[in-house]
Short mmCIF file of C-alpha atoms (C1' of nucleotides) in Angstrom, two decimals:
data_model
loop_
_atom_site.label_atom_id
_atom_site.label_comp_id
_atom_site.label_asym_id
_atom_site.label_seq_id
_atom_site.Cartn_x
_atom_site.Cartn_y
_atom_site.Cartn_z
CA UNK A 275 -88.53 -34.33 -6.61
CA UNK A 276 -85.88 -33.10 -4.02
CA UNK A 277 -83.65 -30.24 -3.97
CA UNK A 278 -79.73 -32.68 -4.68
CA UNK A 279 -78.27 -30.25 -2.04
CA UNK A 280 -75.68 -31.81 -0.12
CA UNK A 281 -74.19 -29.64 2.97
CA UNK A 282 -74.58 -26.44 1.35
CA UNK A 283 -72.97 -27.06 -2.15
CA UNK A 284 -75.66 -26.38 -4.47
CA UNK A 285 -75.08 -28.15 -7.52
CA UNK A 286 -77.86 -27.51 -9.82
CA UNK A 287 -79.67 -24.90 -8.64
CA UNK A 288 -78.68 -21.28 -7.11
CA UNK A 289 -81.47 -21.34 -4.40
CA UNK A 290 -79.46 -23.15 -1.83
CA UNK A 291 -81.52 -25.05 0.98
CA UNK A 292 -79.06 -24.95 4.27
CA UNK A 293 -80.46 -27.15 7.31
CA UNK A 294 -81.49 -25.80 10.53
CA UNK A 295 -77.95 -27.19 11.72
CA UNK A 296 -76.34 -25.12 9.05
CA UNK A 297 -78.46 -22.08 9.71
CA UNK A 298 -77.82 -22.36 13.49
CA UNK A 299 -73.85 -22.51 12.66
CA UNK A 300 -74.00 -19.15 10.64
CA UNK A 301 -76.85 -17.34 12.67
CA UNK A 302 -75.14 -18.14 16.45
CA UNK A 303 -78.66 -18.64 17.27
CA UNK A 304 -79.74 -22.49 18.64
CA UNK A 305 -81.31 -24.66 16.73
CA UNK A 306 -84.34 -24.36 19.39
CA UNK A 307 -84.16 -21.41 18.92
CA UNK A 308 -85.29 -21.08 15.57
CA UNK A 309 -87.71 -23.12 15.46
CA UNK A 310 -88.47 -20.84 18.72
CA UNK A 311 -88.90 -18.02 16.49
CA UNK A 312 -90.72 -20.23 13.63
CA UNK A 313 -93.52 -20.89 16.46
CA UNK A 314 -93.88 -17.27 17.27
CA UNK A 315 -94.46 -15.97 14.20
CA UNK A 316 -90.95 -14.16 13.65
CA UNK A 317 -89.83 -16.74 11.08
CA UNK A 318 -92.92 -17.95 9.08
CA UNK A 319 -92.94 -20.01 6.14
CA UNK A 320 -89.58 -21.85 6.43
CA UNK A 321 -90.01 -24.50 3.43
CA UNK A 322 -89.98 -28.25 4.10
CA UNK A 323 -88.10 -30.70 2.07
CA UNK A 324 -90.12 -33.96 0.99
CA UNK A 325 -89.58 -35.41 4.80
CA UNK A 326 -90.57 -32.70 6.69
CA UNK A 327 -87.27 -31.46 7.60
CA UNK A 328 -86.91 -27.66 7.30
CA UNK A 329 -84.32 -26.25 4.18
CA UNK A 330 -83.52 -22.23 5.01
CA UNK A 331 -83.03 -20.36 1.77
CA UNK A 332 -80.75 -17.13 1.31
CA UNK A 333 -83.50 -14.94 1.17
CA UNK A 334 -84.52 -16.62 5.42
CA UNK A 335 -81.03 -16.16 5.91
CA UNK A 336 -81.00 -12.71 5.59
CA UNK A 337 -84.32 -12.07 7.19
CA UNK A 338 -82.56 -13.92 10.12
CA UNK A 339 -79.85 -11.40 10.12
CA UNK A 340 -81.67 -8.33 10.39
CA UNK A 341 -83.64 -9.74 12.76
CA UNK A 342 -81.25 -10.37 14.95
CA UNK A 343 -79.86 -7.02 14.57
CA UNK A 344 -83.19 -5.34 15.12
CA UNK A 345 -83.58 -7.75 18.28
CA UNK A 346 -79.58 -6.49 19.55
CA UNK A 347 -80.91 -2.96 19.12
CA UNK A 348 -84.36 -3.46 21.21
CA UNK A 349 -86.51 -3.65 18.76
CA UNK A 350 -89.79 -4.85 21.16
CA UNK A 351 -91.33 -9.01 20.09
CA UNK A 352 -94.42 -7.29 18.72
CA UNK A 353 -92.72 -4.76 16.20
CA UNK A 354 -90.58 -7.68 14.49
CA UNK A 355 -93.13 -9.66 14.40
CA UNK A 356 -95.01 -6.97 12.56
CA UNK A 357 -92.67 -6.25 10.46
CA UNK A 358 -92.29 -9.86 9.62
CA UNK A 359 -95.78 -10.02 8.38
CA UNK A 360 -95.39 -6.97 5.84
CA UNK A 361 -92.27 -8.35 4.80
CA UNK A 362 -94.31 -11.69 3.33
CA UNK A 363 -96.64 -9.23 1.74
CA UNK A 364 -94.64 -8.27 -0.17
CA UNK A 365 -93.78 -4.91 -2.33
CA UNK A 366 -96.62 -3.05 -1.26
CA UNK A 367 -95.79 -2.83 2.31
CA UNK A 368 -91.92 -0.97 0.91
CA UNK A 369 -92.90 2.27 2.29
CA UNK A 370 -94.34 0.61 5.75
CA UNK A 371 -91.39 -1.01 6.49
CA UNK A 372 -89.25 1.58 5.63
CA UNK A 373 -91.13 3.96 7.97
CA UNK A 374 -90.69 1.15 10.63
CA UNK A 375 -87.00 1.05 10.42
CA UNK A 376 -87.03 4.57 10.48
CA UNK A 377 -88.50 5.11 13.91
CA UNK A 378 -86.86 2.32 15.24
CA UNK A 379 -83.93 4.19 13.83
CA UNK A 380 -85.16 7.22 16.16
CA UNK A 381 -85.42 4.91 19.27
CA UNK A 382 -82.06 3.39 18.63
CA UNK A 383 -80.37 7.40 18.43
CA UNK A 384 -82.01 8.60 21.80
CA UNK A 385 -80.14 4.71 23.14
CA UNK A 386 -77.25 5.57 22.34
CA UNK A 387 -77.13 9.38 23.23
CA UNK A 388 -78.43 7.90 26.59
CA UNK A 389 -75.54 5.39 26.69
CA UNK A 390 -73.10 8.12 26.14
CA UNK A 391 -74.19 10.11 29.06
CA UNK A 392 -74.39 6.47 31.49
CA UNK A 393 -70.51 6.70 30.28
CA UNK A 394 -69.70 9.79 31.33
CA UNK A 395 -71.50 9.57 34.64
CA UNK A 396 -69.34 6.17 35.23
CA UNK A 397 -66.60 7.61 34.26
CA UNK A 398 -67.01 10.52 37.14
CA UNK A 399 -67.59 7.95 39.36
CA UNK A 400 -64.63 6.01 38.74
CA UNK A 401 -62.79 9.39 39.09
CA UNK A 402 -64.59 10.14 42.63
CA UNK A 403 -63.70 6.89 43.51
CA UNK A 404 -59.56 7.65 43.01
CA UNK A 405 -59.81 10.17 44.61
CA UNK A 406 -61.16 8.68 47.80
CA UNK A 407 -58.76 5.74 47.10
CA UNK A 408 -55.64 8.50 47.01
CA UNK A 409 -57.05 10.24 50.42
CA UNK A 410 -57.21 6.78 51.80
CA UNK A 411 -54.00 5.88 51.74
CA UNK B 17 -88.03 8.74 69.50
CA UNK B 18 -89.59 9.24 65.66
CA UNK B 19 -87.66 11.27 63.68
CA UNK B 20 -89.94 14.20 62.94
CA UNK B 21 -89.73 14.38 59.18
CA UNK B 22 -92.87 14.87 57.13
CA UNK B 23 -92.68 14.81 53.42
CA UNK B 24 -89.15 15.29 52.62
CA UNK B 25 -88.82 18.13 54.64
CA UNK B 26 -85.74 17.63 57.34
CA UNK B 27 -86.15 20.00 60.21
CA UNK B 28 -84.15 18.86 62.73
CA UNK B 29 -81.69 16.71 61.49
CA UNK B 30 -79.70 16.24 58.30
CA UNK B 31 -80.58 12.55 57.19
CA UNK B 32 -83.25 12.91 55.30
CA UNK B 33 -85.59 9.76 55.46
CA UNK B 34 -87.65 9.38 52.78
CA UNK B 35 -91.02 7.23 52.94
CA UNK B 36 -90.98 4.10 49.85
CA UNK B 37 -93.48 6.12 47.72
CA UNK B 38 -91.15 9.45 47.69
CA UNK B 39 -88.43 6.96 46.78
CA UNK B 40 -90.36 5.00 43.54
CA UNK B 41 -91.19 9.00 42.37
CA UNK B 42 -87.90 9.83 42.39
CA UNK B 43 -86.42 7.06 40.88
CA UNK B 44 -88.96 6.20 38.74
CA UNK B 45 -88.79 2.54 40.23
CA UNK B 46 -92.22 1.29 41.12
CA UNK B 47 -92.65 0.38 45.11
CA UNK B 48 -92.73 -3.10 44.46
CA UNK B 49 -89.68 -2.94 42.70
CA UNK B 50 -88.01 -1.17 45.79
CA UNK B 51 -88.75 -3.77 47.66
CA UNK B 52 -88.01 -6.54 45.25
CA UNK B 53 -84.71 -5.09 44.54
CA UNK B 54 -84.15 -5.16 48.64
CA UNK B 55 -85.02 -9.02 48.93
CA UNK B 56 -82.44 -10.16 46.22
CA UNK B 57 -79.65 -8.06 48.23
CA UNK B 58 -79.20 -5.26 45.68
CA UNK B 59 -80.50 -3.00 48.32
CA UNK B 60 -79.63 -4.52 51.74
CA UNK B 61 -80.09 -2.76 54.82
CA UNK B 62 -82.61 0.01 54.50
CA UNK B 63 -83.80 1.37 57.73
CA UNK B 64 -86.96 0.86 59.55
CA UNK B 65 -89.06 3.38 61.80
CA UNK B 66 -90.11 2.62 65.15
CA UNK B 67 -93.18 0.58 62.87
CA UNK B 68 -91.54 -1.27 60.81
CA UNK B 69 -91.77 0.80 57.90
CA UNK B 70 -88.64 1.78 55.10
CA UNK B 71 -86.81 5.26 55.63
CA UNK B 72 -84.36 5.96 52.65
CA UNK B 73 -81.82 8.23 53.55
CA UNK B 74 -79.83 10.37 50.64
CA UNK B 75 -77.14 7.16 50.79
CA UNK B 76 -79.26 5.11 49.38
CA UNK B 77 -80.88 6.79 47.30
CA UNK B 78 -77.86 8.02 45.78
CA UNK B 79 -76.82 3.74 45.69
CA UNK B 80 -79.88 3.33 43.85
CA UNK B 81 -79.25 6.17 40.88
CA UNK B 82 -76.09 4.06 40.59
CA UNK B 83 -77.53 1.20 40.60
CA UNK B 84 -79.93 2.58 37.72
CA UNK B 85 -77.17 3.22 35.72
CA UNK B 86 -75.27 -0.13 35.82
CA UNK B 87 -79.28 -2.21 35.30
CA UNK B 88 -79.59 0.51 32.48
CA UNK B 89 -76.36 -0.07 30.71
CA UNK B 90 -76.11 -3.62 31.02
CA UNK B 91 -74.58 -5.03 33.87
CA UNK B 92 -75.50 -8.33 34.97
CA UNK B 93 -77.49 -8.93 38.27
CA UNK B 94 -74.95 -11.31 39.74
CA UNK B 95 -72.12 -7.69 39.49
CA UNK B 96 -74.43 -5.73 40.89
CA UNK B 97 -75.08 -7.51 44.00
CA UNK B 98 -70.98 -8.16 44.28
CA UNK B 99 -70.72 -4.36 44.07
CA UNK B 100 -73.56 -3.75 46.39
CA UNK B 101 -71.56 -6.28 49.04
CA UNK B 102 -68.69 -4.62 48.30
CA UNK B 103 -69.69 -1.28 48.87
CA UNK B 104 -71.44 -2.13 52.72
CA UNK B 105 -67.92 -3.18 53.37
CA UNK B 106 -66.81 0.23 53.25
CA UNK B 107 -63.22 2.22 52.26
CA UNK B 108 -61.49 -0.88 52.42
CA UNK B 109 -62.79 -2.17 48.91
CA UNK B 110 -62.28 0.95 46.84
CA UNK B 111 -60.04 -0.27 44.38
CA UNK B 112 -62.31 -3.34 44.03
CA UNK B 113 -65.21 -1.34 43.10
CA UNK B 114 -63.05 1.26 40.73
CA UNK B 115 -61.69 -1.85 39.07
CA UNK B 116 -65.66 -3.13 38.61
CA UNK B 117 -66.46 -0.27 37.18
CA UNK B 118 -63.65 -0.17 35.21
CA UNK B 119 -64.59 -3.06 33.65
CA UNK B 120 -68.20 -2.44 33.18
CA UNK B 121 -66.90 0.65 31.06
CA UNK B 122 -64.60 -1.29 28.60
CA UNK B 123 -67.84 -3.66 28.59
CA UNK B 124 -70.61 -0.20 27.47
CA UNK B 125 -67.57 1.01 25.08
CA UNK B 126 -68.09 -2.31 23.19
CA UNK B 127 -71.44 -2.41 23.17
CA UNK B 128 -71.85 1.28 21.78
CA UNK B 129 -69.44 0.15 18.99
CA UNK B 130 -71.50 -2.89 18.57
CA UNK B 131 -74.84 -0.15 18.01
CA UNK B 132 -73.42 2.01 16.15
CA UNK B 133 -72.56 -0.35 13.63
CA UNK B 134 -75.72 -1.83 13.99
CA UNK B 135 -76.68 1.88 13.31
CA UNK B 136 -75.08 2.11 10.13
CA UNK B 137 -76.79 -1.29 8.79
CA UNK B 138 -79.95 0.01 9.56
CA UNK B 139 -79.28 3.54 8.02
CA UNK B 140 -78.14 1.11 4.69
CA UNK B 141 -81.24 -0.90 4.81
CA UNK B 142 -83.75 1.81 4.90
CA UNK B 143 -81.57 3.27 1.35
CA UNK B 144 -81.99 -0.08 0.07
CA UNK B 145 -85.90 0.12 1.19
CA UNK B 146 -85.55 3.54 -0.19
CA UNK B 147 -84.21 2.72 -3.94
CA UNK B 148 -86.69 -0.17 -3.87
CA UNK B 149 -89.83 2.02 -3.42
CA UNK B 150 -88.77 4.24 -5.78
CA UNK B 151 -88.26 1.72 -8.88
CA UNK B 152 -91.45 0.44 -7.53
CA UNK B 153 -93.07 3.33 -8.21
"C1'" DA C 290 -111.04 8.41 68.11
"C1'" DT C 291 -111.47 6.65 63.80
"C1'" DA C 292 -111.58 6.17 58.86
"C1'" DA C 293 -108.70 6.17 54.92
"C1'" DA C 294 -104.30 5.81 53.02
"C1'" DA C 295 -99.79 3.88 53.20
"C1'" DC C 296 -97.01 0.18 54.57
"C1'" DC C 297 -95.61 -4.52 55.99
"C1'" DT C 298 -94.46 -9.76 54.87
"C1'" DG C 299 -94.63 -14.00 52.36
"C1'" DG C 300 -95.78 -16.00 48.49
"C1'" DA C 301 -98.09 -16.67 44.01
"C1'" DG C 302 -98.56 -15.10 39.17
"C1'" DT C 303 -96.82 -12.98 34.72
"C1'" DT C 304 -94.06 -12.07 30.63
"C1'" DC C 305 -90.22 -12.73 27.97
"C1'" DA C 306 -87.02 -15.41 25.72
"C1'" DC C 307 -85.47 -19.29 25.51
"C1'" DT C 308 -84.24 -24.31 26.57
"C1'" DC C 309 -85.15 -29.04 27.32
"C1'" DC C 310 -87.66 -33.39 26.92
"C1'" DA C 311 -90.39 -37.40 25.17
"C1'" DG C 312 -91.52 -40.08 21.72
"C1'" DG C 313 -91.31 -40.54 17.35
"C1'" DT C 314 -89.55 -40.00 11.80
"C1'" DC C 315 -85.87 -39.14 8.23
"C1'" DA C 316 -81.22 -39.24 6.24
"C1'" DA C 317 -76.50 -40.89 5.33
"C1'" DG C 318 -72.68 -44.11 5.64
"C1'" DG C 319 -71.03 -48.93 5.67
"C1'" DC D 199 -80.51 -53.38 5.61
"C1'" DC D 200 -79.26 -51.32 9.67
"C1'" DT D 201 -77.36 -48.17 12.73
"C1'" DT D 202 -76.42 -43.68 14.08
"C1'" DG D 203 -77.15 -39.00 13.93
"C1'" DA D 204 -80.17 -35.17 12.57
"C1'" DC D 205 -84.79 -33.62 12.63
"C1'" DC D 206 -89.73 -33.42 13.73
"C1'" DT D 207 -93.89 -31.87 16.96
"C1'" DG D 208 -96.15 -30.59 21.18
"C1'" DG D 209 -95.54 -29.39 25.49
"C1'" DA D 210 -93.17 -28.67 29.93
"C1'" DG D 211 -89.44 -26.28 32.47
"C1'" DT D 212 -86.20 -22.27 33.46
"C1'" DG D 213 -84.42 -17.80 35.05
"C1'" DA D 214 -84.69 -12.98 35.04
"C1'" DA D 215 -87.25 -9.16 36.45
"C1'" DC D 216 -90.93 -7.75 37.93
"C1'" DT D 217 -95.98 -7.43 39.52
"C1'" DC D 218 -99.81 -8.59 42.14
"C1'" DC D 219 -102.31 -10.57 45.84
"C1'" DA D 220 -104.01 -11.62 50.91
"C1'" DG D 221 -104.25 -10.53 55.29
"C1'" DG D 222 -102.58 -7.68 58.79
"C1'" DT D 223 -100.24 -3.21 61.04
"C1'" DT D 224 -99.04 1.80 61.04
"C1'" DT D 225 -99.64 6.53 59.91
"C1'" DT D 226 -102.18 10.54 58.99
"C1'" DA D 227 -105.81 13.66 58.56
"C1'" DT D 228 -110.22 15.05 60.37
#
DNA sequence: ATAAAACCTGGAGTTCACTCCAGGTCAAGG
DNA sequence: CCTTGACCTGGAGTGAACTCCAGGTTTTAT
């Protein structure tokens, strides 16, 4: 009645169940942290094993990853959390997701094409400021 | 004994002295912020009128478009108060400051290479999405 | 001169994103 | 069996970055 998994060797099964520990390890994220993100509705439905103890299968694992990379790209609390919910729906919500992503893609261009001009103003910057270093003495 | 400046027009002399509010429209900073930003010495020093009240001149407003730039693109607080220290020393730290910023840039290139592969993971996961939908029908 | 608008200071309150703690329960090795 | 380490829940605490008062002064327009 319990999943023989011992430290991520899945014997008999293919659905391995890693521990939060495990998860932690391979996410960078803190173990508070997920559970963190469990609480706020970013990570629902994280199975139990028979003791209560939480068992992270591939499929969380990946949701964990593109979380995180939708969090690194400043993807606002609400809009994850959103998008998390559509994702346990299921197939029907394909198109709404993909729509998601795809103005999030948007907001992530106009980032970066303001990024690139932040660099070139630093870089004029650091060129005014050799200048005044070279005038200086 | 007032300089005689009403509404960002100068007519005597050149140092413009801006009121708060002209400064939070042209930043886009709200007033509060101004003066939040000015208690945790990112923005020491800004004059007074004979009443106690803030007069920006073009120096510091020109500090706090810089200033705009490093918050926007990263750099921690704790940096941006050393440069701000720095640069109320005067000509004398420079090369400190060019080397700050020098660093700060090496810091934005990685992080735009860090986005634009988080870019292309995105662009890969909406074709997934994509393919998914369509076998979906 | 005076009312309304803008400003001042000091300090409290808010949101976000974690992080830590207390007081237990569960799991693994000897 | 027993100890030690990993995990659990609920809730409190933290630090960054603002934001919003309260109560009082200054400026500005009429």
């Amino acid at each position: 009645m319990e999943t023989p998994v011992t430290v991520a060797t899945a014997t008999t099964t293919e659905t391995l169940a890693l521990t939060i520990q495990q998860v932690a390890q391979q996410t960078g994220l803190s173990i508070d942290t997920l559970r963190y993100y469990e609480r706020i509705g970013l990570l629902e439905s994280v199975g139990r094993n028979s003791g209560g103890h939480r068992r992270y299968t591939a499929h969380d694992l990946d949701w964990i990853k593109l979380l995180l990379r939708l969090r690194d790209t400043g993807m606002p609390r609400a809009q994850m959390v959103r998008f998390a919910q559509l994702r346990r729906q299921g197939d029907a919500t394909l198109t709404e997701r993909r729509l998601m992503l795809e103005d999030h893609q948007r907001a992530l261009e106009q980032r970066l094409e303001q990024l690139h001009q932040h660099m070139a103003a630093l870089q004029q910057k650091i060129a005014r400021l050799k200048a005044r270093e070279a005038e200086h003495g």
